[in-house]
């Protein structure tokens, strides 16, 4: 069987910073974007020889807001990837945000076949208090226009945002489910250093409680199920057959190359990351496969990673595959952890998984499998 | 008086905290060239890091200096005094070793609570006092007002008090001259049987426990058989010496001298502060006055945060107690905290210092229970019990009455706070004794208050109600019976012994409620619901609920999150190991500690 890999490309530009966001991003600027994309192409070319033995079968543009660099540059990048690696893409995803001026067809023509739209909420008050730069109707309109071009669109939704209620969250996913095949639903994690963290600690903004947020999650999941959109990972829901092939690689512990500032990769048993700094990246300092960190995964760590990642999925860990890959016996290797988590897990003869109603205790279970 | 003693001056420096005691001591040593400037560390006499950081003295270090005055060489022995209310007895013993005292008053602040207490202690010990006004270099200095205060409040003539700046080295000579001119020389009798006052002790790995002494009568030299008069224990003196400030052996110590005696004494508890050392062969008929057996007033359980470090904690306490006769401890087991020690301290500061030293010098993580006092329990069967650990209180049916330690509390305050201080003292079950206007700007309030209330949060409340202006001094004044009950806390139905408290009946409900609320806030939600209850005996008086956890998950785990997430899980797992298991409930040590830190709200 031919070896395959995913490719992740990081585009760290945004038009502004959402109040909850603690990712590395830089204000979009034509000059900087031009330099960045040329550095990106340079990095891709430089690793061609090293990794060209495997077929690139998924491509993912993440960010930031990758669409900001424009369809032309996206096309150039895709072309560069195809020039450098044997490619048979089953999925080319790109993240974007609802912007009135996007020419969706241009991205389709560039080679993108799946969009992931940052909607977050279809409630104007919630959007405003979260620092989103679009209204609910603009988001709906963007999805409408994109839907005329793309058959595979996902929307990101967040739960636990300011002014959000169970009702408004359910209404948001309900409207999305009517036209989409995929929804990602993330419970907000309030990060230090964000604008939202500041206003929450100053008590100018209040957030739904943890319990309310879990209520939102349960209610939204039920609503999605009603519409035929099923959970396949803690935060990801799709119509059968529309699961993200690229993201599944992460949870199946398959390989992926990462290009761009702050991008992470995993290949030949090495996990690596590029430096976060855009300027350092553009200057070509230490980029290419692990300028910031790089380490070989020990066999013990590899087993733990495999379990930790697979337990995030509804399907669970393929025990046969695990045993074959690591030459060990899952049930005896982790007998203590399995015993401790008996109430929370189940085994169907092939897959070991967290019970569907207990999936939100994933970290609790995964901890038991760590040394 | 013989001429040898006439050239000796034994003195100490007394002051309110921060008024410049250690700085002046440093300056005196520098001036008499006892230490070269090169060797000067800030505050040389405070040898422990904690002392230097906090600006307080815990262990005493005397120092011998030579000073030439009018063609004669004088030996000056400066005896340091500890500077905190926990150590009043130690202060009084080091004062008793002197003939005179330098009383420092900060020219910018005037007389403060400890200035007065220490001045009175010095007067009580018949010391000659030289007032010295310090910090005259500061713009806000008001030396005239200071002099007036000294004369009016303490009743000492202050007209020719040296005006100095210890920090800048201004007028240090005037202080030394006054010491020689104004302080009396010692007047012991060398031919009488040996009487040496122990004013502190220390431990040396080679020499054993060492007595820091003032020779009052007679003499001592290596080979002299010595006896501790309070216990009758005898030893053979192996070395005598003086402090320069390092220990330096000498041939002999005679009446009037200050120095040390080493006698291969194994236990520092055999060198009790205030005890009299005499010669075994020719014992003195009477010991020196003033010896008291000091006993700890505040008790707390100290446990290693990591249960496997029990032996390390024991070794550390063994080592600390070598040097600290007032630290007592015995092993204790708690259902909640495992194996640890019940420790007795002189006061809250002493407790804090020991905790800090254990953590710093021995690198231990500790869990300490709420400080408590020692209760006397009169049982219905006539037995009397001393209870230092609230969880050891017998069942209510066996208790006739409980007595608690009472202290005599003296509070010094500007008059505008008198009302709110008296209110506070009433709330704290105090009994009013007296109120005196010392002058227009200062009032002394005298109450008797249960010690348990003092160590609970009295000091902080006092400070916050008087914006820091009031100060407190206290000393034990016996026991008094009151309606005291044991308050227990139950987590998931099981009593957590480490949280048990003895409180006054009228305060039990409020305390129970507030601690339950705090427990609810700090106990992390777990996979099941946890009732948190406060109980007196079998009666539940307060209840809160820690709701079951609903999620324990990271929403995102994509390519860039895997390394971080795995490290996070490992770290969390490591953290879980350090959690304390209370029956079925796990609580992080830090959270447990935060429950024990009381605040003003209750």
PDB file of N, CA, C and O in Angstrom, chain B residues 17-21 23 104-109 132-143 163-168:
ATOM      1  N   UNK B  17      10.164  47.637  65.676  1.00  0.00           N
ATOM      2  CA  UNK B  17      10.619  47.043  64.426  1.00  0.00           C
ATOM      3  C   UNK B  17      10.858  48.145  63.387  1.00  0.00           C
ATOM      4  O   UNK B  17      10.104  49.123  63.344  1.00  0.00           O
ATOM      5  N   UNK B  18      11.940  48.007  62.636  1.00  0.00           N
ATOM      6  CA  UNK B  18      12.270  48.954  61.565  1.00  0.00           C
ATOM      7  C   UNK B  18      12.794  50.299  62.031  1.00  0.00           C
ATOM      8  O   UNK B  18      12.923  51.213  61.235  1.00  0.00           O
ATOM      9  N   UNK B  19      13.041  50.447  63.312  1.00  0.00           N
ATOM     10  CA  UNK B  19      13.561  51.733  63.744  1.00  0.00           C
ATOM     11  C   UNK B  19      15.088  51.808  63.656  1.00  0.00           C
ATOM     12  O   UNK B  19      15.677  52.811  64.006  1.00  0.00           O
ATOM     13  N   UNK B  20      15.712  50.697  63.213  1.00  0.00           N
ATOM     14  CA  UNK B  20      17.124  50.781  62.881  1.00  0.00           C
ATOM     15  C   UNK B  20      18.064  50.073  63.840  1.00  0.00           C
ATOM     16  O   UNK B  20      19.247  50.370  63.894  1.00  0.00           O
ATOM     17  N   UNK B  21      17.515  49.088  64.556  1.00  0.00           N
ATOM     18  CA  UNK B  21      18.322  48.399  65.550  1.00  0.00           C
ATOM     19  C   UNK B  21      19.529  47.692  64.930  1.00  0.00           C
ATOM     20  O   UNK B  21      20.669  47.917  65.349  1.00  0.00           O
ATOM     21  N   UNK B  23      20.827  48.054  62.011  1.00  0.00           N
ATOM     22  CA  UNK B  23      21.738  48.958  61.309  1.00  0.00           C
ATOM     23  C   UNK B  23      22.685  49.631  62.292  1.00  0.00           C
ATOM     24  O   UNK B  23      23.883  49.760  62.035  1.00  0.00           O
ATOM     25  N   UNK B 104      16.389  52.994  70.779  1.00  0.00           N
ATOM     26  CA  UNK B 104      16.343  53.761  69.527  1.00  0.00           C
ATOM     27  C   UNK B 104      14.918  54.223  69.268  1.00  0.00           C
ATOM     28  O   UNK B 104      13.972  53.440  69.367  1.00  0.00           O
ATOM     29  N   UNK B 105      14.788  55.481  68.913  1.00  0.00           N
ATOM     30  CA  UNK B 105      13.488  55.984  68.478  1.00  0.00           C
ATOM     31  C   UNK B 105      13.682  56.600  67.095  1.00  0.00           C
ATOM     32  O   UNK B 105      14.616  57.348  66.858  1.00  0.00           O
ATOM     33  N   UNK B 106      12.805  56.228  66.207  1.00  0.00           N
ATOM     34  CA  UNK B 106      12.845  56.721  64.839  1.00  0.00           C
ATOM     35  C   UNK B 106      12.365  58.179  64.834  1.00  0.00           C
ATOM     36  O   UNK B 106      11.240  58.465  65.234  1.00  0.00           O
ATOM     37  N   UNK B 107      13.223  59.057  64.356  1.00  0.00           N
ATOM     38  CA  UNK B 107      12.905  60.489  64.412  1.00  0.00           C
ATOM     39  C   UNK B 107      11.716  60.844  63.534  1.00  0.00           C
ATOM     40  O   UNK B 107      11.130  61.907  63.673  1.00  0.00           O
ATOM     41  N   UNK B 108      11.362  59.975  62.624  1.00  0.00           N
ATOM     42  CA  UNK B 108      10.225  60.290  61.749  1.00  0.00           C
ATOM     43  C   UNK B 108       8.925  59.703  62.289  1.00  0.00           C
ATOM     44  O   UNK B 108       7.855  60.085  61.869  1.00  0.00           O
ATOM     45  N   UNK B 109       9.025  58.751  63.210  1.00  0.00           N
ATOM     46  CA  UNK B 109       7.815  58.080  63.652  1.00  0.00           C
ATOM     47  C   UNK B 109       7.535  58.210  65.138  1.00  0.00           C
ATOM     48  O   UNK B 109       6.421  57.983  65.582  1.00  0.00           O
ATOM     49  N   UNK B 132      18.334  57.180  71.994  1.00  0.00           N
ATOM     50  CA  UNK B 132      19.071  57.606  70.809  1.00  0.00           C
ATOM     51  C   UNK B 132      18.037  57.878  69.734  1.00  0.00           C
ATOM     52  O   UNK B 132      17.114  57.087  69.552  1.00  0.00           O
ATOM     53  N   UNK B 133      18.185  59.025  69.076  1.00  0.00           N
ATOM     54  CA  UNK B 133      17.199  59.357  68.043  1.00  0.00           C
ATOM     55  C   UNK B 133      17.828  59.120  66.678  1.00  0.00           C
ATOM     56  O   UNK B 133      18.852  59.711  66.320  1.00  0.00           O
ATOM     57  N   UNK B 134      17.202  58.241  65.937  1.00  0.00           N
ATOM     58  CA  UNK B 134      17.784  57.747  64.681  1.00  0.00           C
ATOM     59  C   UNK B 134      17.059  58.336  63.476  1.00  0.00           C
ATOM     60  O   UNK B 134      15.971  58.891  63.616  1.00  0.00           O
ATOM     61  N   UNK B 135      17.689  58.178  62.340  1.00  0.00           N
ATOM     62  CA  UNK B 135      17.131  58.605  61.041  1.00  0.00           C
ATOM     63  C   UNK B 135      16.984  60.122  60.958  1.00  0.00           C
ATOM     64  O   UNK B 135      16.030  60.616  60.358  1.00  0.00           O
ATOM     65  N   UNK B 136      17.929  60.833  61.581  1.00  0.00           N
ATOM     66  CA  UNK B 136      17.826  62.295  61.538  1.00  0.00           C
ATOM     67  C   UNK B 136      18.152  62.823  60.142  1.00  0.00           C
ATOM     68  O   UNK B 136      17.937  63.991  59.851  1.00  0.00           O
ATOM     69  N   UNK B 137      18.682  61.971  59.275  1.00  0.00           N
ATOM     70  CA  UNK B 137      19.006  62.415  57.914  1.00  0.00           C
ATOM     71  C   UNK B 137      17.746  62.539  57.051  1.00  0.00           C
ATOM     72  O   UNK B 137      17.776  63.142  55.992  1.00  0.00           O
ATOM     73  N   UNK B 138      16.631  61.947  57.487  1.00  0.00           N
ATOM     74  CA  UNK B 138      15.432  61.969  56.650  1.00  0.00           C
ATOM     75  C   UNK B 138      14.741  63.335  56.764  1.00  0.00           C
ATOM     76  O   UNK B 138      14.718  63.928  57.832  1.00  0.00           O
ATOM     77  N   UNK B 139      14.180  63.790  55.650  1.00  0.00           N
ATOM     78  CA  UNK B 139      13.558  65.121  55.656  1.00  0.00           C
ATOM     79  C   UNK B 139      12.414  65.237  56.674  1.00  0.00           C
ATOM     80  O   UNK B 139      12.190  66.304  57.226  1.00  0.00           O
ATOM     81  N   UNK B 140      11.709  64.138  56.914  1.00  0.00           N
ATOM     82  CA  UNK B 140      10.564  64.233  57.813  1.00  0.00           C
ATOM     83  C   UNK B 140      10.941  64.037  59.286  1.00  0.00           C
ATOM     84  O   UNK B 140      10.073  63.916  60.146  1.00  0.00           O
ATOM     85  N   UNK B 141      12.252  63.986  59.560  1.00  0.00           N
ATOM     86  CA  UNK B 141      12.683  63.773  60.947  1.00  0.00           C
ATOM     87  C   UNK B 141      12.272  64.948  61.831  1.00  0.00           C
ATOM     88  O   UNK B 141      12.366  66.105  61.425  1.00  0.00           O
ATOM     89  N   UNK B 142      11.800  64.626  63.033  1.00  0.00           N
ATOM     90  CA  UNK B 142      11.437  65.684  63.980  1.00  0.00           C
ATOM     91  C   UNK B 142      12.004  65.330  65.350  1.00  0.00           C
ATOM     92  O   UNK B 142      11.303  64.864  66.245  1.00  0.00           O
ATOM     93  N   UNK B 143      13.329  65.555  65.524  1.00  0.00           N
ATOM     94  CA  UNK B 143      13.999  65.098  66.748  1.00  0.00           C
ATOM     95  C   UNK B 143      13.436  65.753  68.017  1.00  0.00           C
ATOM     96  O   UNK B 143      13.365  65.095  69.055  1.00  0.00           O
ATOM     97  N   UNK B 163      21.726  62.416  68.457  1.00  0.00           N
ATOM     98  CA  UNK B 163      20.931  62.451  67.231  1.00  0.00           C
ATOM     99  C   UNK B 163      21.773  61.799  66.149  1.00  0.00           C
ATOM    100  O   UNK B 163      22.839  62.305  65.803  1.00  0.00           O
ATOM    101  N   UNK B 164      21.313  60.686  65.649  1.00  0.00           N
ATOM    102  CA  UNK B 164      22.188  59.921  64.747  1.00  0.00           C
ATOM    103  C   UNK B 164      21.467  59.515  63.467  1.00  0.00           C
ATOM    104  O   UNK B 164      20.245  59.605  63.358  1.00  0.00           O
ATOM    105  N   UNK B 165      22.258  59.072  62.511  1.00  0.00           N
ATOM    106  CA  UNK B 165      21.717  58.320  61.392  1.00  0.00           C
ATOM    107  C   UNK B 165      22.570  57.065  61.292  1.00  0.00           C
ATOM    108  O   UNK B 165      23.721  57.112  60.883  1.00  0.00           O
ATOM    109  N   UNK B 166      21.998  55.942  61.687  1.00  0.00           N
ATOM    110  CA  UNK B 166      22.758  54.693  61.626  1.00  0.00           C
ATOM    111  C   UNK B 166      23.069  54.352  60.178  1.00  0.00           C
ATOM    112  O   UNK B 166      24.139  53.854  59.853  1.00  0.00           O
ATOM    113  N   UNK B 167      22.113  54.671  59.309  1.00  0.00           N
ATOM    114  CA  UNK B 167      22.296  54.330  57.910  1.00  0.00           C
ATOM    115  C   UNK B 167      23.480  55.107  57.331  1.00  0.00           C
ATOM    116  O   UNK B 167      24.322  54.543  56.627  1.00  0.00           O
ATOM    117  N   UNK B 168      23.534  56.417  57.649  1.00  0.00           N
ATOM    118  CA  UNK B 168      24.582  57.241  57.077  1.00  0.00           C
ATOM    119  C   UNK B 168      25.839  57.278  57.947  1.00  0.00           C
ATOM    120  O   UNK B 168      26.825  57.934  57.607  1.00  0.00           O
TER     121      UNK B 168
END
